[in-house]
Short mmCIF file of C-alpha atoms and ligand atoms in Angstrom, two decimals:
data_model
loop_
_atom_site.label_atom_id
_atom_site.label_comp_id
_atom_site.label_asym_id
_atom_site.label_seq_id
_atom_site.Cartn_x
_atom_site.Cartn_y
_atom_site.Cartn_z
CA MET A 14 -171.30 128.59 -0.71
CA ASP A 15 -171.14 128.83 3.08
CA ALA A 16 -168.00 129.48 5.09
CA LYS A 17 -167.43 125.84 5.91
CA THR A 18 -167.67 124.70 2.28
CA PHE A 19 -165.41 127.53 1.26
CA LEU A 20 -162.67 126.62 3.73
CA LYS A 21 -163.03 122.95 2.81
CA LYS A 22 -162.44 123.85 -0.79
CA LEU A 23 -159.43 125.88 0.28
CA ASP A 24 -158.15 122.85 2.16
CA SER A 25 -158.41 120.65 -0.89
CA ILE A 26 -156.40 122.92 -3.15
CA SER A 27 -153.08 121.21 -3.38
CA ASP A 28 -151.08 123.74 -5.34
CA ILE A 29 -151.30 126.59 -2.85
CA PRO A 30 -147.64 127.52 -2.66
CA THR A 31 -146.16 125.40 0.03
CA LEU A 32 -143.64 127.10 2.21
CA PRO A 33 -140.05 126.16 1.54
CA THR A 34 -138.87 123.33 3.77
CA ILE A 35 -136.54 125.72 5.57
CA VAL A 36 -139.51 127.70 6.98
CA ILE A 37 -141.17 124.55 8.23
CA LYS A 38 -137.90 123.25 9.70
CA VAL A 39 -137.17 126.52 11.45
CA ASN A 40 -140.73 126.82 12.81
CA LYS A 41 -140.44 123.30 14.14
CA MET A 42 -137.03 123.92 15.68
CA LEU A 43 -138.34 126.95 17.51
CA GLU A 44 -140.99 124.82 19.18
CA ASP A 45 -138.24 122.56 20.45
CA TYR A 46 -136.41 123.58 23.64
CA ASP A 47 -133.23 121.75 22.66
CA THR A 48 -132.60 123.93 19.67
CA THR A 49 -129.25 125.62 19.91
CA ILE A 50 -127.89 128.55 17.96
CA LYS A 51 -125.51 126.20 16.25
CA LYS A 52 -128.22 123.75 15.19
CA LEU A 53 -130.37 126.54 13.80
CA SER A 54 -127.47 128.17 11.94
CA THR A 55 -126.49 124.85 10.41
CA ILE A 56 -129.98 124.33 9.00
CA ILE A 57 -130.12 127.83 7.53
CA GLU A 58 -126.61 127.58 6.10
CA LYS A 59 -127.71 124.64 3.96
CA ASP A 60 -129.66 127.13 1.86
CA GLN A 61 -127.07 129.61 0.63
CA ALA A 62 -129.53 131.72 -1.35
CA MET A 63 -131.52 132.15 1.86
CA VAL A 64 -128.39 133.05 3.82
CA THR A 65 -127.55 135.82 1.35
CA LYS A 66 -131.10 137.18 1.46
CA ILE A 67 -131.34 137.12 5.24
CA LEU A 68 -128.01 138.86 5.72
CA LYS A 69 -129.05 141.48 3.20
CA LEU A 70 -132.39 141.92 4.96
CA VAL A 71 -131.07 142.24 8.50
CA ASN A 72 -128.38 144.69 7.33
CA SER A 73 -130.81 146.82 5.34
CA THR A 74 -131.66 150.32 6.50
CA PHE A 75 -135.38 149.60 6.77
CA TYR A 76 -134.91 146.60 9.05
CA GLY A 77 -133.56 148.70 11.84
CA PHE A 78 -130.34 147.18 13.20
CA SER A 79 -127.34 149.39 13.38
CA SER A 80 -124.47 146.93 13.63
CA LYS A 81 -123.22 145.07 10.60
CA ILE A 82 -124.08 141.38 10.66
CA THR A 83 -121.78 139.21 8.60
CA ASN A 84 -122.85 135.60 9.08
CA ILE A 85 -125.87 133.58 10.13
CA ASN A 86 -124.40 132.46 13.43
CA HIS A 87 -123.74 136.08 14.31
CA ALA A 88 -127.24 137.01 13.11
CA VAL A 89 -128.88 134.42 15.36
CA ILE A 90 -126.81 135.52 18.36
CA ILE A 91 -127.49 139.21 17.90
CA LEU A 92 -131.04 139.09 16.66
CA GLY A 93 -132.42 136.01 18.38
CA PHE A 94 -134.41 133.04 17.12
CA ASN A 95 -137.67 134.85 16.62
CA THR A 96 -136.23 137.63 14.50
CA ILE A 97 -134.47 135.12 12.29
CA ARG A 98 -137.68 133.20 11.87
CA ASN A 99 -139.44 136.46 10.93
CA ALA A 100 -136.77 137.21 8.34
CA ILE A 101 -137.06 133.75 6.78
CA VAL A 102 -140.85 133.88 6.73
CA SER A 103 -140.87 137.36 5.12
CA VAL A 104 -138.44 136.47 2.39
CA SER A 105 -140.11 133.13 1.63
CA ILE A 106 -143.71 134.29 1.52
CA VAL A 107 -143.15 137.29 -0.72
CA LYS A 108 -141.23 135.02 -3.05
CA ALA A 109 -143.84 132.24 -3.02
CA PHE A 110 -146.67 134.66 -3.81
CA SER A 111 -145.07 136.88 -6.40
CA GLY A 112 -146.02 134.65 -9.31
CA GLU A 113 -147.16 135.84 -12.68
CA ARG A 114 -150.82 134.92 -12.39
CA ARG A 115 -152.86 138.07 -12.32
CA LEU A 116 -156.43 139.14 -12.72
CA GLU A 117 -157.92 142.25 -14.15
CA GLY A 118 -157.72 144.91 -11.48
CA PHE A 119 -155.39 142.98 -9.21
CA ASP A 120 -151.74 143.66 -9.61
CA ILE A 121 -149.40 141.53 -7.51
CA PRO A 122 -146.53 144.06 -7.30
CA ASP A 123 -149.07 146.70 -6.23
CA PHE A 124 -150.42 144.32 -3.63
CA TRP A 125 -146.93 143.79 -2.19
CA ARG A 126 -146.18 147.52 -2.24
CA HIS A 127 -149.24 148.05 -0.04
CA SER A 128 -148.24 145.19 2.27
CA ILE A 129 -144.64 146.39 2.56
CA ALA A 130 -145.82 149.92 3.33
CA VAL A 131 -148.02 148.53 6.12
CA ALA A 132 -145.07 146.44 7.39
CA VAL A 133 -142.69 149.42 7.59
CA THR A 134 -145.40 151.66 9.08
CA GLY A 135 -146.29 148.98 11.64
CA ARG A 136 -142.65 148.67 12.61
CA TYR A 137 -142.46 152.44 13.09
CA LEU A 138 -145.66 152.53 15.18
CA SER A 139 -144.36 149.79 17.43
CA GLU A 140 -140.98 151.47 17.87
CA GLN A 141 -142.67 154.73 18.83
CA SER A 142 -145.39 153.29 21.04
CA ARG A 143 -143.39 150.36 22.46
CA LEU A 144 -146.58 148.32 22.43
CA ASP A 145 -145.11 145.27 20.69
CA ALA A 146 -141.91 143.94 19.13
CA PRO A 147 -141.15 145.98 15.97
CA ASN A 148 -140.04 142.91 14.14
CA ASP A 149 -143.23 140.96 14.80
CA CYS A 150 -145.27 143.95 13.64
CA PHE A 151 -143.27 144.09 10.42
CA VAL A 152 -144.16 140.49 9.49
CA ALA A 153 -147.77 140.92 10.57
CA GLY A 154 -148.06 144.00 8.34
CA LEU A 155 -146.39 142.20 5.47
CA LEU A 156 -148.85 139.30 5.65
CA HIS A 157 -152.07 140.98 6.79
CA ASP A 158 -153.77 140.88 3.37
CA ILE A 159 -152.29 137.58 2.12
CA GLY A 160 -155.85 136.19 1.87
CA LYS A 161 -156.45 138.54 -1.08
CA VAL A 162 -153.82 136.75 -3.15
CA ILE A 163 -155.37 133.39 -2.33
CA LEU A 164 -158.78 134.69 -3.27
CA SER A 165 -157.55 136.09 -6.56
CA GLN A 166 -155.65 132.98 -7.56
CA TYR A 167 -157.90 130.18 -6.37
CA PHE A 168 -161.37 131.74 -6.41
CA PRO A 169 -161.11 134.02 -9.45
CA GLU A 170 -164.87 134.24 -10.15
CA LEU A 171 -165.64 135.33 -6.62
CA PHE A 172 -162.74 137.73 -6.70
CA GLU A 173 -164.00 139.29 -9.91
CA GLN A 174 -167.45 139.77 -8.41
CA VAL A 175 -165.86 141.59 -5.49
CA TRP A 176 -163.85 143.75 -7.82
CA ARG A 177 -166.87 144.62 -9.94
CA SER A 178 -168.83 145.59 -6.88
CA ILE A 179 -165.98 147.88 -5.74
CA ALA A 180 -166.05 149.65 -9.09
CA GLU A 181 -169.83 149.75 -9.53
CA ASP A 182 -171.12 150.23 -6.00
CA GLY A 183 -168.24 152.26 -4.60
CA LEU A 184 -167.64 149.81 -1.77
CA SER A 185 -164.32 149.12 -0.07
CA PHE A 186 -162.75 145.71 -0.65
CA TYR A 187 -163.82 144.55 2.77
CA GLU A 188 -167.40 145.84 2.39
CA ALA A 189 -167.76 144.16 -1.00
CA GLU A 190 -166.51 140.87 0.43
CA GLU A 191 -168.92 141.09 3.32
CA ALA A 192 -171.75 141.54 0.87
CA LEU A 193 -170.70 138.77 -1.51
CA LEU A 194 -168.54 136.11 0.12
CA PRO A 195 -168.95 133.58 2.91
CA VAL A 196 -165.56 134.54 4.37
CA ASN A 197 -163.34 137.59 3.95
CA HIS A 198 -159.67 137.84 2.99
CA ALA A 199 -158.65 138.31 6.62
CA GLN A 200 -160.23 135.00 7.60
CA ILE A 201 -158.74 133.25 4.58
CA GLY A 202 -155.26 134.57 5.43
CA GLY A 203 -155.65 133.61 9.08
CA TYR A 204 -156.76 130.13 8.10
CA LEU A 205 -153.62 129.64 6.04
CA ALA A 206 -151.38 131.14 8.71
CA LYS A 207 -152.72 128.55 11.08
CA ARG A 208 -152.08 125.80 8.58
CA TRP A 209 -148.50 127.06 8.24
CA ARG A 210 -148.10 126.88 12.05
CA PHE A 211 -147.34 130.55 12.46
CA PRO A 212 -147.24 132.02 15.98
CA ALA A 213 -150.65 132.73 17.53
CA GLY A 214 -150.18 136.51 17.60
CA LEU A 215 -149.46 136.58 13.88
CA ILE A 216 -152.50 134.42 13.09
CA ASP A 217 -154.74 136.78 15.10
CA SER A 218 -153.29 139.93 13.55
CA ILE A 219 -154.12 138.59 10.09
CA THR A 220 -157.55 137.19 10.99
CA TYR A 221 -158.91 140.22 12.84
CA HIS A 222 -157.30 143.21 11.15
CA HIS A 223 -160.73 144.44 9.99
CA THR A 224 -162.68 143.18 12.99
CA ILE A 225 -160.75 143.94 16.19
CA ARG A 226 -161.55 141.85 19.23
CA LYS A 227 -160.62 143.30 22.56
CA SER A 228 -160.22 139.93 24.21
CA LEU A 229 -157.27 138.75 22.11
CA PRO A 230 -154.02 138.09 23.99
CA ASN A 231 -151.85 139.87 21.41
CA LEU A 232 -154.17 142.81 21.02
CA ASN A 233 -151.38 145.38 20.72
CA GLN A 234 -149.89 143.82 17.60
CA LEU A 235 -153.33 143.68 16.03
CA LEU A 236 -154.01 147.35 16.87
CA ILE A 237 -150.73 148.32 15.26
CA VAL A 238 -151.39 146.40 12.03
CA HIS A 239 -154.93 147.75 11.81
CA THR A 240 -153.74 151.33 12.34
CA ALA A 241 -150.80 151.01 9.93
CA ASP A 242 -153.18 149.68 7.27
CA SER A 243 -155.48 152.65 7.77
CA ILE A 244 -152.63 155.17 7.61
CA VAL A 245 -151.27 153.66 4.40
CA ASN A 246 -154.76 153.64 2.84
CA ASN A 247 -155.78 157.13 3.90
CA TYR A 248 -152.72 159.32 3.78
CA LYS A 249 -152.55 161.22 0.53
CA ALA A 250 -149.25 162.97 0.03
CA ASP A 251 -149.36 166.58 -1.19
CA SER A 252 -153.15 166.77 -0.97
CA GLY A 253 -153.05 169.26 1.89
CA ILE A 254 -156.13 167.53 3.30
CA PRO A 255 -155.64 166.02 6.75
CA PRO A 256 -156.00 162.22 6.58
CA ASP A 257 -159.34 160.82 7.70
CA PHE A 258 -158.98 158.21 10.42
CA SER A 259 -162.65 157.93 11.30
CA SER A 260 -162.64 154.26 10.35
CA VAL A 261 -159.85 153.41 12.80
CA ASN A 262 -161.08 151.22 15.63
CA PRO A 263 -161.58 153.24 18.87
CA GLU A 264 -159.31 150.92 20.83
CA ALA A 265 -156.52 151.50 18.32
CA LYS A 266 -157.16 155.24 18.28
CA GLU A 267 -156.66 155.37 22.00
CA ALA A 268 -153.57 153.15 22.10
CA LEU A 269 -151.86 155.01 19.26
CA SER A 270 -153.34 158.49 19.66
CA ARG A 271 -149.99 160.25 19.73
CA GLN A 272 -148.78 158.62 16.55
CA LEU A 273 -152.11 159.17 14.78
CA GLU A 274 -152.15 162.87 15.64
CA SER A 275 -148.76 163.39 14.04
CA VAL A 276 -149.06 161.28 10.88
CA PRO A 277 -148.44 164.20 8.46
CA GLY A 278 -145.24 164.89 10.40
CA TRP A 279 -143.64 161.45 10.36
CA PHE A 280 -145.27 159.41 7.61
CA PRO A 281 -143.55 161.22 4.71
CA GLU A 282 -140.27 160.66 6.53
CA ILE A 283 -140.53 156.89 6.40
CA ALA A 284 -141.25 156.93 2.66
CA PRO A 285 -137.59 156.22 1.77
CA GLU A 286 -137.65 153.19 4.08
CA ILE A 287 -140.78 151.91 2.34
CA ASP A 288 -139.08 152.42 -1.03
CA SER A 289 -135.96 150.53 -0.05
CA ALA A 290 -138.04 147.71 1.44
CA CYS A 291 -139.96 147.46 -1.85
CA GLU A 292 -136.70 147.37 -3.72
CA PHE A 293 -135.42 144.59 -1.50
CA PHE A 294 -138.51 142.40 -1.68
CA LEU A 295 -139.67 143.02 -5.23
CA ASP A 296 -136.61 143.56 -7.35
CA GLU A 297 -134.83 140.27 -7.45
CA GLY A 298 -137.65 137.79 -7.08
FE1 FE2 B 887 -157.27 143.81 4.68
FE1 FE2 B 888 -154.41 146.18 3.81
#
């Protein structure tokens, strides 16, 4: 199967979880210059379960706002349209892709724990480096590997081949994909993100997180996601061995050199934030 046939097949799958109407409505409203705070709040308030979740998210310790936010109107005023969109997207996507279907070797809760760790780490890197909006980096980290879920659920034979090759040939997930598939999980995720009309920077961060391109307009967000992914994958607590960042892209190494040098100092400190984010996203479905 070549890349084109693969993506065509992806296109024809009709039961790929569709995003809740609220995400589509909010994305659409944000493209429209006439959207007011009141209009946006009214739409969100129609979905009370969403309101509860968003308020809980924006008031949580790992989301990084210090003042208490008590209603959606207030949330939109204080946090802005984009942050509210990010909150809605985060909550909806984790929920849509936390289904029961699982394959040997691929555990959905484990997958989300990795993604949440990359989200929190990305947020931290952006706060420290001031290279991009912390909130945008959180969502990009959360969704960077979403293509893996699609692969596991809709192309199970291919996914199993990849998994076998990881176990038998000692390859990384990405290396095994490169050897076996016409497209990799990053491209699959990016393709969907585009279909969901996500912002361009988010689409690029998903699509290129293993293959950085210097020419991208939102390069900083991409460098942060790529680096956060590498930190989460390579840092082994209590091992006493300094983490190996030789696979980090040189561009990212330069942009985030200070943060990379001090990983053993700060990474263990954000562990509680990662835990509470996992609790928030994974506990109550
Ligand atoms: Fe990845
Ligand atoms: Fe990853």
